Amino acid sequence: MGSRKHNSAEARKAEMKLKVMARLNNVPTSPRKMRLVADLVRGMEAEKGLLVLKTTRKEAAQRLYGLLKSAIANWQIKNEGVRMEDAGLFIREIQVDGGRMIKRLRTAPQGRANRIRKRSNHVTLVLGDNLKTEEVSNDNQTN
């Protein structure tokens, strides 16, 4: 591997160590319904997002609530000894992509059949904290 590729690979590895994320794959809900709930919490603080998801009466909210709790647990594993309240955790990025589609047939009038598409989705949630963003901005100012 050349030095340029090696340096960029090392930079990517270091960036991934700072990134805290959680994924939810093949959720049997349509992406459109999941995006409605994801748009509610995008950019919010983590604690406030948990409260909003807990009180939202949609099935997708329960799944995102568990995903956000998982992302917070991942952050706590990477940052032992730091309190969540002091870090200022927020939902940096939440992305809902379409998953695989199960296709079924439903009978229709006059001997025809209509295709039913049962959609699923993949959700990726990335947390950010004010601690790391402050450190990065301080490093950029000193250089």
CSV table of N, CA and C in Angstrom, one decimal, residues 37-53 55-56 68 72 88-94 125-130:
chain,number,residue,atom,x,y,z
A,37,VAL,N,-40.8,10.0,12.0
A,37,VAL,CA,-40.4,10.0,13.4
A,37,VAL,C,-38.9,10.4,13.4
A,38,ALA,N,-38.1,10.0,12.5
A,38,ALA,CA,-36.7,10.4,12.5
A,38,ALA,C,-36.5,11.9,12.4
A,39,ASP,N,-37.4,12.5,11.6
A,39,ASP,CA,-37.3,14.0,11.4
A,39,ASP,C,-37.7,14.7,12.7
A,40,LEU,N,-38.4,14.1,13.6
A,40,LEU,CA,-38.8,14.7,14.9
A,40,LEU,C,-37.5,14.9,15.7
A,41,VAL,N,-36.6,14.0,15.7
A,41,VAL,CA,-35.5,14.0,16.7
A,41,VAL,C,-34.2,14.4,16.0
A,42,ARG,N,-34.1,14.6,14.7
A,42,ARG,CA,-32.8,15.0,14.1
A,42,ARG,C,-32.3,16.3,14.6
A,43,GLY,N,-31.0,16.2,15.1
A,43,GLY,CA,-30.4,17.4,15.6
A,43,GLY,C,-30.7,17.7,17.1
A,44,MET,N,-31.5,16.9,17.7
A,44,MET,CA,-31.9,17.2,19.1
A,44,MET,C,-30.8,16.7,20.1
A,45,GLU,N,-30.8,17.1,21.3
A,45,GLU,CA,-30.0,16.6,22.4
A,45,GLU,C,-30.5,15.1,22.6
A,46,ALA,N,-29.6,14.3,23.1
A,46,ALA,CA,-29.9,12.9,23.2
A,46,ALA,C,-31.0,12.6,24.3
A,47,GLU,N,-30.9,13.3,25.4
A,47,GLU,CA,-31.9,13.1,26.5
A,47,GLU,C,-33.3,13.6,26.0
A,48,LYS,N,-33.3,14.8,25.4
A,48,LYS,CA,-34.6,15.3,24.9
A,48,LYS,C,-35.2,14.4,23.8
A,49,GLY,N,-34.3,13.8,23.0
A,49,GLY,CA,-34.7,12.9,21.9
A,49,GLY,C,-35.4,11.6,22.5
A,50,LEU,N,-34.8,11.1,23.6
A,50,LEU,CA,-35.3,10.0,24.3
A,50,LEU,C,-36.7,10.3,24.8
A,51,LEU,N,-36.9,11.5,25.4
A,51,LEU,CA,-38.2,11.9,25.9
A,51,LEU,C,-39.2,12.0,24.8
A,52,VAL,N,-38.8,12.6,23.7
A,52,VAL,CA,-39.8,12.8,22.6
A,52,VAL,C,-40.2,11.4,22.0
A,53,LEU,N,-39.2,10.5,21.9
A,53,LEU,CA,-39.5,9.2,21.3
A,53,LEU,C,-40.4,8.4,22.3
A,55,THR,N,-42.7,9.5,24.2
A,55,THR,CA,-44.0,10.0,24.3
A,55,THR,C,-44.7,10.0,22.9
A,56,THR,N,-44.0,9.7,21.8
A,56,THR,CA,-44.6,9.7,20.5
A,56,THR,C,-45.4,8.4,20.3
A,68,LEU,N,-31.6,4.7,19.8
A,68,LEU,CA,-30.9,5.8,20.5
A,68,LEU,C,-30.3,5.3,21.8
A,72,ILE,N,-26.3,5.5,22.7
A,72,ILE,CA,-25.8,6.1,24.0
A,72,ILE,C,-25.0,5.1,24.7
A,88,GLY,N,-22.8,16.7,26.6
A,88,GLY,CA,-23.7,17.4,25.6
A,88,GLY,C,-24.0,16.6,24.4
A,89,LEU,N,-24.4,15.3,24.6
A,89,LEU,CA,-24.7,14.4,23.4
A,89,LEU,C,-25.8,14.9,22.6
A,90,PHE,N,-25.7,14.9,21.3
A,90,PHE,CA,-26.8,15.2,20.4
A,90,PHE,C,-26.8,14.3,19.2
A,91,ILE,N,-28.0,14.2,18.6
A,91,ILE,CA,-28.1,13.3,17.4
A,91,ILE,C,-27.6,14.1,16.2
A,92,ARG,N,-26.4,13.8,15.8
A,92,ARG,CA,-25.7,14.5,14.7
A,92,ARG,C,-26.3,14.1,13.4
A,93,GLU,N,-26.6,12.8,13.2
A,93,GLU,CA,-27.1,12.4,11.9
A,93,GLU,C,-28.0,11.2,12.1
A,94,ILE,N,-29.2,11.2,11.5
A,94,ILE,CA,-30.0,10.0,11.5
A,94,ILE,C,-30.5,9.8,10.0
A,125,LEU,N,-27.9,5.8,13.0
A,125,LEU,CA,-27.9,7.0,13.9
A,125,LEU,C,-26.5,7.3,14.4
A,126,VAL,N,-26.1,8.5,14.2
A,126,VAL,CA,-24.7,8.9,14.6
A,126,VAL,C,-24.9,10.0,15.7
A,127,LEU,N,-24.2,9.7,16.8
A,127,LEU,CA,-24.2,10.7,17.9
A,127,LEU,C,-23.0,11.6,17.8
A,128,GLY,N,-23.2,12.8,18.3
A,128,GLY,CA,-22.0,13.7,18.4
A,128,GLY,C,-22.0,14.3,19.8
A,129,ASP,N,-20.9,14.7,20.3
A,129,ASP,CA,-20.8,15.3,21.6
A,129,ASP,C,-20.0,16.6,21.5
A,130,ASN,N,-20.3,17.5,22.4
A,130,ASN,CA,-19.6,18.8,22.4
A,130,ASN,C,-18.2,18.7,22.8
